[in-house]
Short mmCIF file of C-alpha atoms and ligand atoms in Angstrom, two decimals:
data_model
loop_
_atom_site.label_atom_id
_atom_site.label_comp_id
_atom_site.label_asym_id
_atom_site.label_seq_id
_atom_site.Cartn_x
_atom_site.Cartn_y
_atom_site.Cartn_z
CA MET A 1 15.24 3.16 7.56
CA TRP A 2 14.97 -0.62 8.00
CA PRO A 3 18.40 -2.61 8.17
CA SER A 4 20.05 -3.04 4.76
CA ARG A 5 20.00 -6.85 5.33
CA ASN A 6 16.15 -6.74 5.37
CA LYS A 7 16.24 -4.82 2.13
CA ASN A 8 18.33 -7.05 0.37
CA MET A 9 16.04 -9.87 1.16
CA ASP A 10 12.71 -7.66 0.08
CA ARG A 11 14.42 -7.14 -3.27
CA MET A 12 15.48 -10.80 -3.67
CA GLU A 13 11.88 -11.79 -2.84
CA PHE A 14 10.42 -9.38 -5.37
CA LEU A 15 12.27 -10.81 -8.26
CA LEU A 16 11.43 -14.56 -7.11
CA THR A 17 7.66 -13.24 -7.07
CA LEU A 18 7.93 -12.10 -10.45
CA ARG A 19 9.39 -14.86 -11.82
CA ARG A 20 7.21 -17.54 -9.70
CA ARG A 21 3.86 -15.41 -11.16
CA GLY A 22 5.16 -15.98 -14.75
CA ILE A 23 7.62 -12.97 -15.81
CA THR A 24 10.23 -14.83 -17.83
CA ASP A 25 11.86 -11.99 -20.09
CA ASN A 26 15.03 -11.56 -18.65
CA ALA A 27 15.31 -7.86 -19.91
CA VAL A 28 12.29 -7.16 -17.99
CA LEU A 29 13.33 -8.89 -15.03
CA ARG A 30 16.66 -7.28 -15.30
CA ALA A 31 14.99 -3.91 -15.49
CA MET A 32 12.63 -4.55 -12.56
CA ASP A 33 15.79 -5.58 -10.44
CA GLU A 34 17.48 -2.22 -11.56
CA VAL A 35 14.87 0.48 -10.76
CA PRO A 36 14.79 1.26 -6.91
CA ARG A 37 10.85 1.15 -6.35
CA GLU A 38 11.39 2.79 -3.20
CA LYS A 39 12.01 6.03 -4.76
CA PHE A 40 8.78 6.16 -6.50
CA VAL A 41 6.20 5.24 -3.53
CA SER A 42 5.33 7.46 -0.71
CA GLU A 43 7.33 8.21 2.46
CA GLU A 44 4.59 6.38 4.26
CA THR A 45 4.62 3.36 2.17
CA ARG A 46 8.33 2.93 1.88
CA GLU A 47 8.56 -0.45 3.55
CA GLN A 48 5.87 -2.05 1.16
CA ALA A 49 7.92 -0.79 -1.86
CA TYR A 50 9.02 -4.44 -2.80
CA GLN A 51 5.69 -6.25 -2.01
CA ASP A 52 3.59 -7.15 -5.10
CA HIS A 53 0.45 -4.72 -4.98
CA ALA A 54 -0.35 -1.31 -6.03
CA LEU A 55 0.20 1.55 -3.60
CA PRO A 56 -1.45 5.10 -3.12
CA ILE A 57 0.45 8.14 -4.45
CA ALA A 58 -0.70 11.66 -4.55
CA CYS A 59 -3.61 12.92 -6.17
CA GLY A 60 -5.56 10.11 -5.58
CA GLN A 61 -3.53 7.66 -8.04
CA THR A 62 -1.95 4.60 -7.59
CA ILE A 63 1.67 2.90 -8.58
CA SER A 64 0.69 -0.10 -10.10
CA GLN A 65 1.37 -3.68 -8.97
CA PRO A 66 4.95 -4.82 -9.59
CA TYR A 67 3.36 -8.01 -11.32
CA VAL A 68 1.11 -5.92 -13.83
CA VAL A 69 4.25 -3.66 -14.73
CA GLY A 70 6.25 -6.67 -15.27
CA TYR A 71 3.31 -8.40 -17.38
CA MET A 72 2.52 -5.31 -19.48
CA THR A 73 5.99 -4.55 -20.14
CA GLU A 74 6.82 -8.20 -21.37
CA LEU A 75 4.04 -7.97 -23.78
CA LEU A 76 5.56 -4.86 -25.31
CA GLU A 77 8.34 -7.03 -26.59
CA LEU A 78 10.79 -3.84 -26.28
CA ALA A 79 14.05 -3.62 -28.46
CA SER A 80 16.79 -1.08 -27.30
CA HIS A 81 16.14 1.12 -30.20
CA HIS A 82 12.41 1.38 -29.60
CA ARG A 83 10.62 4.85 -28.94
CA VAL A 84 8.05 4.42 -26.35
CA LEU A 85 5.00 6.53 -25.32
CA GLU A 86 3.30 5.82 -22.04
CA ILE A 87 0.01 7.31 -21.00
CA GLY A 88 -0.19 8.09 -17.17
CA THR A 89 2.99 8.80 -15.66
CA GLY A 90 1.97 8.60 -11.94
CA SER A 91 4.91 7.74 -9.97
CA GLY A 92 7.19 7.29 -12.92
CA TYR A 93 7.89 3.87 -11.89
CA GLN A 94 6.42 2.15 -15.14
CA ALA A 95 8.58 4.72 -17.42
CA ALA A 96 11.45 4.00 -15.33
CA VAL A 97 11.14 0.19 -16.37
CA LEU A 98 10.44 0.86 -20.02
CA SER A 99 13.59 3.42 -20.23
CA ARG A 100 16.25 0.73 -19.05
CA ILE A 101 15.31 -1.43 -22.05
CA ALA A 102 13.94 1.12 -24.77
CA ALA A 103 16.05 3.91 -26.33
CA HIS A 104 13.57 6.77 -25.14
CA VAL A 105 10.39 7.19 -23.32
CA VAL A 106 7.82 9.85 -23.60
CA SER A 107 5.52 9.69 -20.63
CA ILE A 108 2.13 12.28 -20.42
CA GLU A 109 0.35 12.86 -17.13
CA ARG A 110 -2.37 15.33 -16.53
CA TYR A 111 -1.44 16.18 -13.14
CA ARG A 112 1.32 18.63 -12.73
CA THR A 113 2.29 17.60 -9.28
CA LEU A 114 2.79 13.82 -10.34
CA ALA A 115 4.46 14.99 -13.50
CA GLU A 116 6.94 17.26 -11.66
CA LYS A 117 7.52 14.69 -8.85
CA ALA A 118 8.21 12.19 -11.43
CA ARG A 119 10.92 14.44 -13.10
CA ARG A 120 12.49 15.21 -9.83
CA THR A 121 13.05 11.24 -9.26
CA PHE A 122 14.27 10.50 -12.69
CA ASP A 123 16.80 13.29 -12.09
CA GLN A 124 17.80 12.22 -8.78
CA ILE A 125 18.39 8.52 -9.89
CA GLY A 126 20.02 9.84 -13.31
CA TYR A 127 17.45 8.52 -15.71
CA THR A 128 18.00 10.72 -18.51
CA ASN A 129 15.94 9.21 -21.56
CA ILE A 130 12.64 9.97 -20.16
CA ASP A 131 10.60 13.03 -21.06
CA VAL A 132 7.45 13.79 -19.01
CA LEU A 133 4.83 15.81 -20.79
CA ILE A 134 1.80 17.48 -18.88
CA GLY A 135 -1.17 17.12 -20.98
CA ASP A 136 -4.26 15.00 -22.03
CA GLY A 137 -2.81 11.20 -22.96
CA LEU A 138 -6.02 10.62 -24.78
CA GLU A 139 -4.39 13.07 -27.34
CA GLY A 140 -0.88 11.31 -27.44
CA ALA A 141 2.03 13.27 -28.33
CA PRO A 142 0.72 14.56 -31.86
CA ASN A 143 4.03 16.34 -32.69
CA LEU A 144 6.38 13.39 -31.86
CA PRO A 145 4.94 10.09 -33.52
CA PRO A 146 5.19 7.57 -34.62
CA PHE A 147 6.00 5.40 -31.41
CA ASP A 148 7.26 1.77 -31.69
CA ARG A 149 5.42 1.03 -28.63
CA ILE A 150 2.58 2.54 -26.68
CA ILE A 151 1.42 1.71 -23.08
CA VAL A 152 -1.55 3.15 -21.44
CA THR A 153 -1.36 2.65 -17.26
CA ALA A 154 -4.86 4.12 -16.70
CA ALA A 155 -8.25 2.10 -18.01
CA ALA A 156 -9.87 3.60 -20.90
CA GLU A 157 -13.76 2.51 -21.82
CA THR A 158 -12.81 2.37 -25.50
CA ILE A 159 -9.40 2.09 -27.39
CA PRO A 160 -8.32 5.63 -27.99
CA ASP A 161 -7.86 6.21 -31.88
CA ALA A 162 -5.48 8.98 -31.36
CA LEU A 163 -3.10 6.60 -29.68
CA VAL A 164 -3.72 3.73 -32.16
CA ASN A 165 -2.99 6.33 -35.18
CA GLN A 166 0.63 7.29 -33.29
CA LEU A 167 1.72 3.43 -33.58
CA ALA A 168 4.10 2.67 -36.15
CA ASP A 169 4.20 -0.06 -38.49
CA ASP A 170 4.64 -3.24 -36.57
CA GLY A 171 4.25 -1.22 -33.33
CA ILE A 172 2.51 -2.63 -30.33
CA MET A 173 0.06 -1.01 -27.94
CA VAL A 174 -1.01 -2.49 -24.45
CA LEU A 175 -3.73 -0.85 -22.44
CA PRO A 176 -6.17 -1.81 -19.63
CA LEU A 177 -9.88 -1.63 -21.03
CA GLY A 178 -13.00 -1.49 -19.20
CA PRO A 179 -15.36 0.75 -17.27
CA LYS A 180 -14.34 2.88 -14.14
CA ASN A 181 -15.08 0.03 -11.17
CA GLY A 182 -16.23 -2.25 -13.55
CA PRO A 183 -14.36 -5.38 -15.07
CA GLN A 184 -11.23 -4.32 -16.81
CA HIS A 185 -8.98 -6.39 -19.04
CA ILE A 186 -5.38 -5.90 -20.74
CA VAL A 187 -5.94 -5.63 -24.44
CA ARG A 188 -2.75 -5.84 -26.99
CA LEU A 189 -2.85 -4.31 -30.16
CA ARG A 190 -0.33 -4.98 -33.06
CA ARG A 191 -0.15 -2.89 -36.22
CA THR A 192 0.40 -5.28 -38.96
CA LYS A 193 0.48 -4.88 -42.88
CA ASP A 194 -3.10 -6.18 -42.90
CA GLY A 195 -4.37 -3.98 -40.06
CA ILE A 196 -4.54 -3.83 -36.33
CA GLU A 197 -4.51 -7.11 -34.65
CA ARG A 198 -6.17 -7.65 -31.02
CA GLU A 199 -5.63 -9.85 -28.32
CA ASP A 200 -7.74 -9.51 -24.91
CA LEU A 201 -5.67 -10.88 -21.99
CA ILE A 202 -5.78 -11.12 -18.04
CA PRO A 203 -8.47 -9.16 -15.93
CA VAL A 204 -7.00 -6.15 -14.00
CA ARG A 205 -8.03 -3.18 -11.87
CA PHE A 206 -6.52 0.46 -12.74
CA VAL A 207 -7.47 4.08 -12.06
CA PRO A 208 -9.50 5.40 -14.93
CA LEU A 209 -8.45 7.47 -17.89
CA VAL A 210 -9.77 10.87 -17.69
CA GLU A 211 -10.18 13.15 -20.48
CA GLY A 212 -8.38 16.62 -20.32
CA ARG A 213 -5.63 18.03 -18.06
CA ALA A 214 -6.38 18.13 -14.61
CA LYS A 215 -7.45 21.54 -13.55
CA GLU A 216 -5.51 22.39 -10.65
CA LEU A 217 -3.07 20.21 -9.06
N1 LIG B 301 2.38 4.29 -14.77
C1 LIG B 301 2.07 4.82 -13.35
C2 LIG B 301 0.82 4.53 -12.58
C3 LIG B 301 -0.12 5.57 -12.66
S1 LIG B 301 -1.76 5.35 -12.58
C4 LIG B 301 3.28 4.36 -12.43
O1 LIG B 301 4.04 3.60 -12.81
O2 LIG B 301 3.10 5.04 -11.45
C5 LIG B 301 -2.50 6.18 -13.82
C6 LIG B 301 -2.12 7.68 -13.82
O3 LIG B 301 -2.71 8.05 -15.21
C7 LIG B 301 -2.46 8.73 -13.04
O4 LIG B 301 -1.34 9.46 -12.58
C8 LIG B 301 -3.23 9.57 -13.66
O5 LIG B 301 -3.69 11.04 -13.23
C9 LIG B 301 -3.28 9.50 -15.11
N2 LIG B 301 -4.15 9.93 -16.27
C10 LIG B 301 -5.34 9.36 -16.15
N3 LIG B 301 -6.08 9.86 -17.23
C11 LIG B 301 -4.84 10.62 -18.11
C12 LIG B 301 -5.02 11.31 -19.25
N4 LIG B 301 -6.04 11.33 -19.87
N5 LIG B 301 -3.53 11.81 -19.67
C13 LIG B 301 -2.69 11.83 -18.78
N6 LIG B 301 -2.53 10.88 -17.73
C14 LIG B 301 -3.66 10.32 -17.10
#
């Protein structure tokens, strides 16, 4: 373990970096200040937990860069009564941030190993408003809709219709769109009375959204 003085400085610097890069929503900044990111990264990368980059986790996946977590969370315009669906639990960090602002989060992961680890982390830190499901997130959670907000944290090549169909009226969905290893960008969809509005936003780099449940892990 590193000395606690450095740890506090890391966390102060973490928030300053988020602000400097343009995250202004206080609820998002407060949530990211509250969630202990070091509990979501692997033992080997713990000292880098508060640096602004993505880190490897089990099953060849990654925990997203904090700035991108803040940016996507801000785009969701979350309110405290919202029910949120996340596709791609991974470490559970993004779900944890969502859960500090919204009423309830359902998060779907295709790897059992990651889903179970995330559940243990939530238990350990006492976050009780997150349900982790093991399955194919491309199908969403067909028994649980509609969701006020949907966030996808793996890159889709095309917008998954099943997810758009699970979005409530006035709902917002945020996802990275683009090919595996190719140019991807963040897209925000909003369900209005006149149909679905679309905004194409910043370039990003995410692991791919893969169809089906993972076979072994
Ligand atoms: N939100 C995560 C980042 C995870 S990386 C975090 O905060 O740590 C993307 C995750 O999406 C990976 O864990 C990957 O296994 C998962 N994934 C990819 N395709 C999926 C699918 N079809 N259904 C569910 N999860 C999927």
